[in-house]
Amino acid sequence: MIEKRQFYINGAWVDPIEGKDHHVIDPSTEEACAVISLGGQADADAAVAAAKAAFSAWMATPAEERIALVEKLLEVYQRRGAEMGEAISAEMGAPIDMATASQVGAGAYHTANFLKAAKKFKFVRPLGDHAPNDRIVHEPIGVCALITPWNWPMNQVTLKVIAAAIAGCTMVLKPSEESPLNALLFAEMMDEAGFPAGVFNLVNGDGAGVGSTLSGHKDVDMVSFTGSTRAGIAISQNAAHTLKRVHLELGGKGANLLFADADEKAVKRGVRHMMENSGQSCNAPSRMMVQREIYDRVVEEAAEIANSTAVASAHEKGRHIGPVVNELQWNKIQGLIQKGIDEGARVVAGGVGRPEGLNKGFFVRPTVFADVNNDMTIAREEIFGPVLSIIPFETEEEAVEMANDTVYGLTNYVQTQDMERAKRVAGQFRSGMVEINGHSRGAGAPFGGMKQSGNGREGGVWGIEDFLEVKSVAGWSE
């Protein structure tokens, strides 16, 4: 069993001041794979103090030098990618091939895109030709608390840490206690890359302890949080006492509109995307809305695809989905599947219980519901498991209205060969992101939502700007 009881504070690995043991559970086996320490207020205070002491010097470090350190970090990260994949697979259940390729790959991808954006970013720029002696200066916000989730850990750690470092902020990272091993490994990489002491600090803890201390801390200037909407609301309330900036990436209930002229791969694409990472993605297309003319065919095809989706241990190589992260999530998903049945939705694939042959581990049957209406619980709540709801619609207007009839607004999808309709629908979606006909967002595109899906934009130039203050200076002379 791995033992990782230390924190990374002020450029050194230190014992917790008030730590308590926490067992990290491998969701494929339900057995402990590691023991870490969860810190308390004193540990969070020490990390914040280190970040505060390092801020002035890091802020004054030329952007070129900060960028060079990130380039060194990327080299270390890529060299140690296999270790990172093994850690992620064991602690949160992503199948080893997917963990190494997609989970680890996301971190490298975002880091490389931040580097491209940073090299073009003008931290000082003219206001305009009408004001030749005015400058707009972008300065780091200060000490940032970065609170990350378990479902795509390196995706979220790099989106926050790299952007903050390039901007000139110092930081304290609190990863999820469900998947802390990847973040501890990342701290080793930050150390190996040579970041100055205090720029990056890591303290393990839970939300009620270290998370609450950081979000309410008087010396923390910004909180960047990715996780549930419930937790995002609590963090916002706690942070309001000090009027710090709060950047939130929260839940989603994505609508995927399939019109009658959708391409032949649209159904498979939608189901596969929903089941990826065992449904544990905030941008999952969990509501498949289908035009009535093709509804019966789509339901049948979706069921076939779900039934052919293999489920197996995260430690096995191959193309399959693994378990969900823990028993709490498993029980929640089972309850929502049963709720769908009780409210009259028709199960056409999967259902309650574990897949056949898997009697241990937090495995969920890939499930598809047909005959769902937008008022059912399974259409309203974020399930965060491999569960797809299929909802019929008659007209474009009805489909858009249903898509927007949710408290969330992260990613929506549209499948049609009529590009004018696709653009029209995309313009009416109340979501931060839209993908048409399976086209993924390009490198450096901003990730973020509207409404209760949050208020930040991560990735590329927008991700860097989220960690910057804007200062207006008049009377500037070269």
Short mmCIF file of C-alpha atoms in Angstrom, two decimals:
data_model
loop_
_atom_site.label_atom_id
_atom_site.label_comp_id
_atom_site.label_asym_id
_atom_site.label_seq_id
_atom_site.Cartn_x
_atom_site.Cartn_y
_atom_site.Cartn_z
CA MET A 1 0.00 0.00 0.00
CA ILE A 2 1.26 3.50 -0.87
CA GLU A 3 1.81 5.88 2.02
CA LYS A 4 1.79 9.61 1.20
CA ARG A 5 1.33 11.47 4.44
CA GLN A 6 3.32 14.63 3.69
CA PHE A 7 2.34 17.97 2.17
CA TYR A 8 4.36 20.17 -0.18
CA ILE A 9 4.75 23.61 1.40
CA ASN A 10 7.33 26.32 0.69
CA GLY A 11 9.41 24.10 -1.57
CA ALA A 12 9.72 21.16 0.83
CA TRP A 13 7.88 18.00 1.83
CA VAL A 14 6.63 18.51 5.38
CA ASP A 15 4.70 16.51 7.93
CA PRO A 16 1.17 17.74 8.62
CA ILE A 17 0.61 19.84 11.70
CA GLU A 18 -2.77 18.30 12.47
CA GLY A 19 -3.12 15.45 9.99
CA LYS A 20 -5.42 12.46 10.23
CA ASP A 21 -5.12 9.28 8.18
CA HIS A 22 -7.38 8.79 5.18
CA HIS A 23 -7.54 5.59 3.13
CA VAL A 24 -7.78 6.00 -0.63
CA ILE A 25 -10.01 3.27 -2.03
CA ASP A 26 -9.40 1.56 -5.37
CA PRO A 27 -12.92 1.50 -6.86
CA SER A 28 -12.17 -1.60 -8.94
CA THR A 29 -11.43 -3.69 -5.84
CA GLU A 30 -13.04 -1.74 -2.98
CA GLU A 31 -9.70 -2.14 -1.18
CA ALA A 32 -7.42 0.63 0.10
CA CYS A 33 -4.59 1.42 -2.32
CA ALA A 34 -3.00 4.26 -0.34
CA VAL A 35 -2.98 6.12 2.95
CA ILE A 36 -2.66 9.90 2.99
CA SER A 37 -3.02 12.58 5.63
CA LEU A 38 -5.88 15.05 5.64
CA GLY A 39 -4.71 18.35 7.03
CA GLY A 40 -6.50 20.99 9.03
CA GLN A 41 -6.60 24.75 9.46
CA ALA A 42 -2.99 25.01 10.67
CA ASP A 43 -1.73 23.21 7.56
CA ALA A 44 -3.79 25.42 5.27
CA ASP A 45 -2.58 28.53 7.11
CA ALA A 46 1.05 27.44 6.65
CA ALA A 47 0.57 26.89 2.93
CA VAL A 48 -1.16 30.24 2.46
CA ALA A 49 1.60 31.99 4.41
CA ALA A 50 4.22 30.42 2.13
CA ALA A 51 2.32 31.49 -0.97
CA LYS A 52 1.87 35.01 0.36
CA ALA A 53 5.59 35.35 1.17
CA ALA A 54 6.56 34.18 -2.32
CA PHE A 55 4.12 36.34 -4.23
CA SER A 56 6.06 39.60 -4.63
CA ALA A 57 9.14 37.93 -6.09
CA TRP A 58 7.10 35.63 -8.36
CA MET A 59 4.98 38.54 -9.60
CA ALA A 60 8.18 40.42 -10.45
CA THR A 61 9.69 37.44 -12.30
CA PRO A 62 9.65 38.17 -16.05
CA ALA A 63 6.92 36.28 -17.90
CA GLU A 64 9.59 34.68 -20.09
CA GLU A 65 11.14 33.02 -17.03
CA ARG A 66 7.78 31.80 -15.77
CA ILE A 67 7.06 30.35 -19.20
CA ALA A 68 10.46 28.62 -19.28
CA LEU A 69 9.68 26.87 -15.98
CA VAL A 70 6.36 25.65 -17.37
CA GLU A 71 8.20 24.31 -20.41
CA LYS A 72 10.52 22.40 -18.09
CA LEU A 73 7.50 21.09 -16.17
CA LEU A 74 5.95 19.80 -19.40
CA GLU A 75 9.12 17.84 -20.14
CA VAL A 76 9.03 16.24 -16.69
CA TYR A 77 5.30 15.55 -16.94
CA GLN A 78 5.62 13.78 -20.27
CA ARG A 79 8.56 11.71 -19.09
CA ARG A 80 6.62 10.51 -16.04
CA GLY A 81 3.30 10.01 -17.80
CA ALA A 82 3.14 6.27 -17.17
CA GLU A 83 3.42 6.81 -13.40
CA MET A 84 0.65 9.39 -13.56
CA GLY A 85 -1.63 7.05 -15.51
CA GLU A 86 -1.17 4.27 -12.97
CA ALA A 87 -2.00 6.61 -10.09
CA ILE A 88 -5.17 7.95 -11.72
CA SER A 89 -6.36 4.48 -12.72
CA ALA A 90 -5.93 3.07 -9.23
CA GLU A 91 -7.50 5.92 -7.28
CA MET A 92 -10.50 6.93 -9.41
CA GLY A 93 -11.09 3.95 -11.70
CA ALA A 94 -10.28 5.15 -15.20
CA PRO A 95 -9.18 2.10 -17.24
CA ILE A 96 -5.39 2.08 -17.50
CA ASP A 97 -5.26 2.68 -21.26
CA MET A 98 -7.75 5.52 -21.03
CA ALA A 99 -6.03 6.95 -17.95
CA THR A 100 -2.66 7.06 -19.71
CA ALA A 101 -3.93 8.35 -23.04
CA SER A 102 -6.83 10.65 -22.16
CA GLN A 103 -6.52 11.52 -18.48
CA VAL A 104 -2.76 12.11 -18.52
CA GLY A 105 -2.92 13.41 -22.08
CA ALA A 106 -5.35 16.15 -21.08
CA GLY A 107 -2.76 17.63 -18.73
CA ALA A 108 -0.07 17.72 -21.41
CA TYR A 109 -2.53 19.14 -23.93
CA HIS A 110 -3.64 22.02 -21.72
CA THR A 111 -0.09 22.83 -20.65
CA ALA A 112 1.11 22.99 -24.26
CA ASN A 113 -1.84 25.21 -25.22
CA PHE A 114 -1.18 27.56 -22.30
CA LEU A 115 2.42 27.90 -23.45
CA LYS A 116 1.29 28.89 -26.95
CA ALA A 117 -1.14 31.45 -25.53
CA ALA A 118 1.40 32.80 -23.03
CA LYS A 119 4.07 33.49 -25.64
CA LYS A 120 1.65 35.78 -27.49
CA PHE A 121 0.08 37.36 -24.42
CA LYS A 122 0.71 41.09 -23.90
CA PHE A 123 0.82 41.79 -20.19
CA VAL A 124 1.13 45.51 -21.00
CA ARG A 125 -0.75 46.89 -24.00
CA PRO A 126 -1.88 50.32 -25.28
CA LEU A 127 -5.44 51.42 -24.62
CA GLY A 128 -5.74 52.67 -28.21
CA ASP A 129 -4.56 55.22 -30.72
CA HIS A 130 -6.83 57.83 -29.15
CA ALA A 131 -4.88 57.61 -25.86
CA PRO A 132 -1.16 57.18 -26.69
CA ASN A 133 -0.09 57.57 -23.06
CA ASP A 134 -2.55 55.08 -21.56
CA ARG A 135 -1.63 51.48 -20.86
CA ILE A 136 -3.65 48.48 -19.80
CA VAL A 137 -1.52 46.39 -17.43
CA HIS A 138 -2.40 42.80 -16.58
CA GLU A 139 -1.16 41.83 -13.12
CA PRO A 140 -1.55 38.60 -11.12
CA ILE A 141 -4.44 38.49 -8.68
CA GLY A 142 -2.28 37.19 -5.83
CA VAL A 143 -2.55 34.07 -3.69
CA CYS A 144 -4.95 31.55 -5.24
CA ALA A 145 -6.67 28.55 -3.68
CA LEU A 146 -7.12 25.84 -6.29
CA ILE A 147 -9.66 23.15 -5.38
CA THR A 148 -9.90 20.30 -7.87
CA PRO A 149 -12.17 17.24 -8.35
CA TRP A 150 -11.53 13.53 -8.76
CA ASN A 151 -13.14 12.81 -12.13
CA TRP A 152 -10.57 14.35 -14.54
CA PRO A 153 -7.85 15.20 -12.03
CA MET A 154 -4.93 16.21 -14.24
CA ASN A 155 -7.22 18.00 -16.64
CA GLN A 156 -8.33 20.28 -13.81
CA VAL A 157 -5.02 20.57 -11.98
CA THR A 158 -3.20 21.77 -15.10
CA LEU A 159 -6.02 24.12 -16.15
CA LYS A 160 -5.60 25.89 -12.83
CA VAL A 161 -1.96 25.52 -11.82
CA ILE A 162 -0.42 26.32 -15.20
CA ALA A 163 -2.64 29.34 -15.84
CA ALA A 164 -1.98 30.71 -12.35
CA ALA A 165 1.79 30.19 -12.66
CA ILE A 166 2.00 31.91 -16.05
CA ALA A 167 -0.09 34.81 -14.74
CA GLY A 168 2.35 35.29 -11.84
CA CYS A 169 0.10 34.06 -9.04
CA THR A 170 1.21 31.87 -6.15
CA MET A 171 -1.07 29.07 -5.08
CA VAL A 172 -2.26 26.38 -2.72
CA LEU A 173 -3.68 23.27 -4.36
CA LYS A 174 -6.22 21.12 -2.52
CA PRO A 175 -6.99 18.09 -4.66
CA SER A 176 -9.92 15.80 -4.00
CA GLU A 177 -9.25 13.36 -1.18
CA GLU A 178 -10.76 10.70 -3.47
CA SER A 179 -7.91 11.06 -5.98
CA PRO A 180 -4.91 12.69 -4.28
CA LEU A 181 -2.06 10.52 -5.59
CA ASN A 182 -1.89 12.20 -8.99
CA ALA A 183 -1.62 15.64 -7.35
CA LEU A 184 1.16 14.49 -5.03
CA LEU A 185 3.02 13.16 -8.07
CA PHE A 186 2.39 16.48 -9.82
CA ALA A 187 3.93 18.30 -6.83
CA GLU A 188 7.07 16.20 -7.31
CA MET A 189 7.14 17.35 -10.92
CA MET A 190 6.74 21.02 -9.97
CA ASP A 191 9.65 20.59 -7.57
CA GLU A 192 11.80 18.86 -10.19
CA ALA A 193 11.05 21.61 -12.71
CA GLY A 194 12.51 24.15 -10.29
CA PHE A 195 9.64 26.43 -9.35
CA PRO A 196 10.70 28.77 -6.52
CA ALA A 197 9.73 27.85 -2.99
CA GLY A 198 6.23 28.99 -2.06
CA VAL A 199 4.94 29.48 -5.60
CA PHE A 200 3.19 26.10 -5.58
CA ASN A 201 1.97 24.46 -2.38
CA LEU A 202 -0.15 21.36 -1.83
CA VAL A 203 -2.25 20.42 1.19
CA ASN A 204 -4.53 17.40 1.23
CA GLY A 205 -7.81 17.73 3.02
CA ASP A 206 -11.57 17.49 2.74
CA GLY A 207 -13.96 20.21 1.70
CA ALA A 208 -15.29 20.92 5.18
CA GLY A 209 -11.77 21.28 6.60
CA VAL A 210 -9.01 22.56 4.35
CA GLY A 211 -11.44 23.58 1.61
CA SER A 212 -13.45 25.84 3.90
CA THR A 213 -10.31 27.31 5.46
CA LEU A 214 -8.92 28.23 2.05
CA SER A 215 -12.14 29.65 0.60
CA GLY A 216 -12.66 31.90 3.61
CA HIS A 217 -9.00 32.79 4.26
CA LYS A 218 -8.25 36.51 4.52
CA ASP A 219 -4.93 36.11 2.70
CA VAL A 220 -6.35 34.18 -0.25
CA ASP A 221 -7.21 36.55 -3.11
CA MET A 222 -8.98 34.09 -5.39
CA VAL A 223 -10.60 30.65 -5.26
CA SER A 224 -10.76 28.53 -8.40
CA PHE A 225 -13.03 25.55 -7.82
CA THR A 226 -14.23 22.69 -9.99
CA GLY A 227 -16.86 20.35 -8.58
CA SER A 228 -20.52 20.12 -7.70
CA THR A 229 -22.91 23.04 -7.85
CA ARG A 230 -23.80 22.45 -4.20
CA ALA A 231 -20.17 22.86 -3.13
CA GLY A 232 -19.72 25.84 -5.46
CA ILE A 233 -22.56 27.66 -3.71
CA ALA A 234 -21.04 26.93 -0.28
CA ILE A 235 -17.62 28.17 -1.41
CA SER A 236 -19.13 31.36 -2.84
CA GLN A 237 -20.93 32.06 0.42
CA ASN A 238 -17.81 31.47 2.48
CA ALA A 239 -15.64 33.59 0.17
CA ALA A 240 -18.09 36.50 0.20
CA HIS A 241 -16.92 37.58 3.66
CA THR A 242 -13.58 38.67 2.19
CA LEU A 243 -14.89 39.68 -1.26
CA LYS A 244 -12.31 37.50 -3.00
CA ARG A 245 -12.77 36.50 -6.59
CA VAL A 246 -14.40 33.09 -7.07
CA HIS A 247 -14.04 31.13 -10.31
CA LEU A 248 -16.42 28.17 -10.61
CA GLU A 249 -16.62 25.21 -12.98
CA LEU A 250 -19.64 23.20 -11.88
CA GLY A 251 -22.16 20.62 -13.02
CA GLY A 252 -23.97 20.06 -16.28
CA LYS A 253 -26.94 18.35 -17.88
CA GLY A 254 -26.02 18.53 -21.53
CA ALA A 255 -28.69 18.31 -24.23
CA ASN A 256 -27.79 16.51 -27.46
CA LEU A 257 -30.31 17.38 -30.18
CA LEU A 258 -30.64 14.79 -32.96
CA PHE A 259 -32.67 16.07 -35.86
CA ALA A 260 -34.08 13.73 -38.50
CA ASP A 261 -31.17 14.48 -40.84
CA ALA A 262 -28.45 13.69 -38.26
CA ASP A 263 -25.49 11.83 -39.73
CA GLU A 264 -25.31 8.03 -39.46
CA LYS A 265 -22.71 8.14 -36.67
CA ALA A 266 -24.59 10.61 -34.46
CA VAL A 267 -26.23 8.05 -32.18
CA LYS A 268 -23.08 6.03 -31.61
CA ARG A 269 -21.12 9.22 -31.00
CA GLY A 270 -23.64 10.44 -28.44
CA VAL A 271 -23.85 7.18 -26.51
CA ARG A 272 -20.08 6.63 -26.49
CA HIS A 273 -19.52 10.18 -25.27
CA MET A 274 -22.07 9.68 -22.50
CA MET A 275 -20.44 6.46 -21.31
CA GLU A 276 -16.85 7.75 -21.48
CA ASN A 277 -15.15 7.92 -18.06
CA SER A 278 -18.15 5.93 -16.75
CA GLY A 279 -20.34 8.98 -17.27
CA GLN A 280 -18.31 11.03 -14.79
CA SER A 281 -17.90 14.17 -16.90
CA CYS A 282 -19.70 17.45 -16.30
CA ASN A 283 -20.02 18.03 -20.07
CA ALA A 284 -21.54 14.60 -20.78
CA PRO A 285 -24.46 14.68 -23.30
CA SER A 286 -26.84 13.05 -20.82
CA ARG A 287 -30.13 14.17 -22.42
CA MET A 288 -30.42 12.85 -25.98
CA MET A 289 -33.33 14.75 -27.53
CA VAL A 290 -34.53 13.05 -30.71
CA GLN A 291 -36.86 14.26 -33.45
CA ARG A 292 -39.97 12.07 -33.55
CA GLU A 293 -39.40 10.81 -37.12
CA ILE A 294 -36.28 8.90 -36.12
CA TYR A 295 -37.07 8.30 -32.44
CA ASP A 296 -37.78 4.54 -32.52
CA ARG A 297 -34.71 3.79 -34.61
CA VAL A 298 -32.48 5.89 -32.35
CA VAL A 299 -33.78 4.20 -29.19
CA GLU A 300 -33.05 0.78 -30.65
CA GLU A 301 -29.58 1.77 -31.83
CA ALA A 302 -28.68 3.48 -28.54
CA ALA A 303 -29.70 0.36 -26.62
CA GLU A 304 -27.51 -1.83 -28.83
CA ILE A 305 -24.50 0.44 -28.33
CA ALA A 306 -24.98 0.58 -24.57
CA ASN A 307 -25.38 -3.18 -24.36
CA SER A 308 -22.14 -3.62 -26.30
CA THR A 309 -20.22 -1.29 -23.97
CA ALA A 310 -17.80 -3.45 -22.00
CA VAL A 311 -17.30 -2.88 -18.26
CA ALA A 312 -14.19 -4.19 -16.50
CA SER A 313 -11.53 -3.47 -13.91
CA ALA A 314 -9.53 -0.29 -14.38
CA HIS A 315 -6.40 -2.42 -14.14
CA GLU A 316 -7.22 -4.35 -17.31
CA LYS A 317 -5.93 -3.07 -20.63
CA GLY A 318 -8.37 -2.57 -23.46
CA ARG A 319 -11.32 -0.43 -24.48
CA HIS A 320 -13.92 -0.59 -21.74
CA ILE A 321 -15.34 1.59 -19.00
CA GLY A 322 -14.33 1.12 -15.39
CA PRO A 323 -16.11 1.60 -12.07
CA VAL A 324 -17.47 4.85 -10.69
CA VAL A 325 -15.33 6.47 -8.06
CA ASN A 326 -16.76 5.24 -4.75
CA GLU A 327 -19.63 3.60 -2.89
CA LEU A 328 -21.39 6.90 -2.25
CA GLN A 329 -21.53 7.66 -5.97
CA TRP A 330 -22.57 4.09 -6.78
CA ASN A 331 -25.47 4.24 -4.36
CA LYS A 332 -26.54 7.66 -5.68
CA ILE A 333 -26.54 6.38 -9.28
CA GLN A 334 -28.49 3.23 -8.33
CA GLY A 335 -31.07 5.38 -6.58
CA LEU A 336 -31.51 7.62 -9.62
CA ILE A 337 -31.83 4.65 -11.98
CA GLN A 338 -34.57 3.27 -9.72
CA LYS A 339 -36.16 6.74 -9.63
CA GLY A 340 -36.31 6.75 -13.43
CA ILE A 341 -38.08 3.39 -13.39
CA ASP A 342 -40.50 4.54 -10.68
CA GLU A 343 -41.37 7.72 -12.61
CA GLY A 344 -42.28 5.74 -15.73
CA ALA A 345 -39.21 5.90 -17.98
CA ARG A 346 -38.54 2.75 -20.02
CA VAL A 347 -35.24 0.93 -19.48
CA VAL A 348 -33.95 -0.28 -22.86
CA ALA A 349 -30.41 -1.10 -21.71
CA GLY A 350 -28.80 -1.71 -18.33
CA GLY A 351 -30.69 -0.95 -15.15
CA VAL A 352 -30.01 -1.31 -11.44
CA GLY A 353 -27.23 -3.46 -10.02
CA ARG A 354 -23.77 -4.43 -11.16
CA PRO A 355 -22.96 -5.82 -14.61
CA GLU A 356 -22.99 -9.60 -14.89
CA GLY A 357 -19.82 -11.21 -13.53
CA LEU A 358 -18.74 -8.16 -11.50
CA ASN A 359 -19.73 -8.77 -7.90
CA LYS A 360 -17.13 -6.49 -6.33
CA GLY A 361 -16.14 -2.99 -7.25
CA PHE A 362 -18.29 0.07 -7.92
CA PHE A 363 -19.36 -0.97 -11.41
CA VAL A 364 -22.55 0.37 -12.99
CA ARG A 365 -24.45 -1.13 -15.91
CA PRO A 366 -24.40 1.18 -18.97
CA THR A 367 -28.02 2.30 -18.88
CA VAL A 368 -30.34 3.89 -21.43
CA PHE A 369 -33.82 5.20 -20.64
CA ALA A 370 -36.38 5.85 -23.37
CA ASP A 371 -39.71 7.71 -23.15
CA VAL A 372 -38.23 10.24 -20.75
CA ASN A 373 -39.82 13.65 -20.37
CA ASN A 374 -37.94 16.73 -19.30
CA ASP A 375 -39.73 16.90 -15.94
CA MET A 376 -38.47 13.53 -14.71
CA THR A 377 -35.78 13.44 -12.04
CA ILE A 378 -33.34 11.68 -14.36
CA ALA A 379 -33.73 14.57 -16.83
CA ARG A 380 -33.27 17.25 -14.15
CA GLU A 381 -30.46 16.00 -11.90
CA GLU A 382 -26.84 15.41 -12.82
CA ILE A 383 -26.45 11.64 -12.36
CA PHE A 384 -22.66 11.48 -12.96
CA GLY A 385 -22.77 7.89 -14.10
CA PRO A 386 -23.21 5.97 -17.38
CA VAL A 387 -26.93 6.73 -17.67
CA LEU A 388 -28.49 8.25 -20.81
CA SER A 389 -32.02 9.67 -21.07
CA ILE A 390 -33.70 9.80 -24.49
CA ILE A 391 -36.45 12.40 -24.93
CA PRO A 392 -38.58 12.84 -28.07
CA PHE A 393 -39.37 16.22 -29.64
CA GLU A 394 -41.51 17.39 -32.56
CA THR A 395 -40.16 20.81 -33.58
CA GLU A 396 -36.94 22.78 -33.42
CA GLU A 397 -38.57 25.32 -31.12
CA GLU A 398 -39.66 22.62 -28.70
CA ALA A 399 -36.20 21.05 -28.69
CA VAL A 400 -34.45 24.34 -27.90
CA GLU A 401 -36.95 25.14 -25.16
CA MET A 402 -36.37 21.75 -23.51
CA ALA A 403 -32.60 22.01 -23.88
CA ASN A 404 -32.62 25.34 -22.05
CA ASP A 405 -35.13 24.18 -19.42
CA THR A 406 -32.48 23.29 -16.84
CA VAL A 407 -30.58 25.07 -14.09
CA TYR A 408 -27.35 24.08 -15.86
CA GLY A 409 -25.69 25.56 -18.92
CA LEU A 410 -22.35 23.91 -19.65
CA THR A 411 -22.22 22.07 -23.00
CA ASN A 412 -24.97 21.38 -25.51
CA TYR A 413 -24.76 19.45 -28.77
CA VAL A 414 -26.62 19.53 -32.08
CA GLN A 415 -26.66 16.94 -34.88
CA THR A 416 -28.05 18.05 -38.24
CA GLN A 417 -26.89 18.41 -41.84
CA ASP A 418 -28.71 21.75 -42.13
CA MET A 419 -25.94 24.15 -41.15
CA GLU A 420 -28.25 27.14 -40.98
CA ARG A 421 -30.38 25.27 -38.46
CA ALA A 422 -27.28 24.18 -36.54
CA LYS A 423 -26.06 27.77 -36.24
CA ARG A 424 -29.54 29.00 -35.35
CA VAL A 425 -29.89 26.42 -32.57
CA ALA A 426 -26.35 27.05 -31.28
CA GLY A 427 -27.19 30.73 -31.00
CA GLN A 428 -30.25 29.98 -28.87
CA PHE A 429 -28.60 27.52 -26.47
CA ARG A 430 -28.03 28.99 -23.00
CA SER A 431 -24.73 27.19 -22.51
CA GLY A 432 -21.09 28.19 -22.43
CA MET A 433 -20.14 25.64 -25.10
CA VAL A 434 -21.81 24.10 -28.15
CA GLU A 435 -20.51 21.28 -30.34
CA ILE A 436 -21.99 20.65 -33.80
CA ASN A 437 -21.93 17.24 -35.51
CA GLY A 438 -19.20 15.80 -33.32
CA HIS A 439 -16.68 18.60 -33.82
CA SER A 440 -14.68 19.05 -30.61
CA ARG A 441 -13.50 22.43 -29.44
CA GLY A 442 -10.14 23.51 -30.83
CA ALA A 443 -6.88 23.92 -28.95
CA GLY A 444 -7.03 26.84 -26.55
CA ALA A 445 -10.85 27.16 -26.70
CA PRO A 446 -12.40 28.31 -23.41
CA PHE A 447 -14.13 25.74 -21.18
CA GLY A 448 -16.93 27.02 -18.98
CA GLY A 449 -20.65 27.43 -18.51
CA MET A 450 -23.59 29.65 -17.69
CA LYS A 451 -26.22 29.60 -14.95
CA GLN A 452 -25.50 26.98 -12.26
CA SER A 453 -22.71 25.46 -14.35
CA GLY A 454 -20.39 28.22 -13.17
CA ASN A 455 -18.85 31.52 -14.18
CA GLY A 456 -15.23 30.91 -15.25
CA ARG A 457 -13.50 30.13 -18.52
CA GLU A 458 -10.54 27.76 -18.45
CA GLY A 459 -7.95 27.06 -21.12
CA GLY A 460 -5.88 29.17 -23.48
CA VAL A 461 -5.81 32.94 -23.21
CA TRP A 462 -9.13 33.03 -21.29
CA GLY A 463 -7.69 30.73 -18.64
CA ILE A 464 -4.70 33.03 -18.12
CA GLU A 465 -6.92 36.12 -17.97
CA ASP A 466 -8.98 34.54 -15.17
CA PHE A 467 -5.94 34.86 -12.89
CA LEU A 468 -5.15 38.48 -13.81
CA GLU A 469 -6.25 41.87 -12.56
CA VAL A 470 -6.61 44.72 -15.07
CA LYS A 471 -4.92 47.99 -14.16
CA SER A 472 -5.40 51.22 -16.11
CA VAL A 473 -2.33 53.50 -16.16
CA ALA A 474 -2.46 57.04 -17.60
CA GLY A 475 0.59 59.17 -18.42
CA TRP A 476 2.77 56.27 -19.61
CA SER A 477 5.78 57.39 -21.62
CA GLU A 478 8.21 55.06 -23.39
#
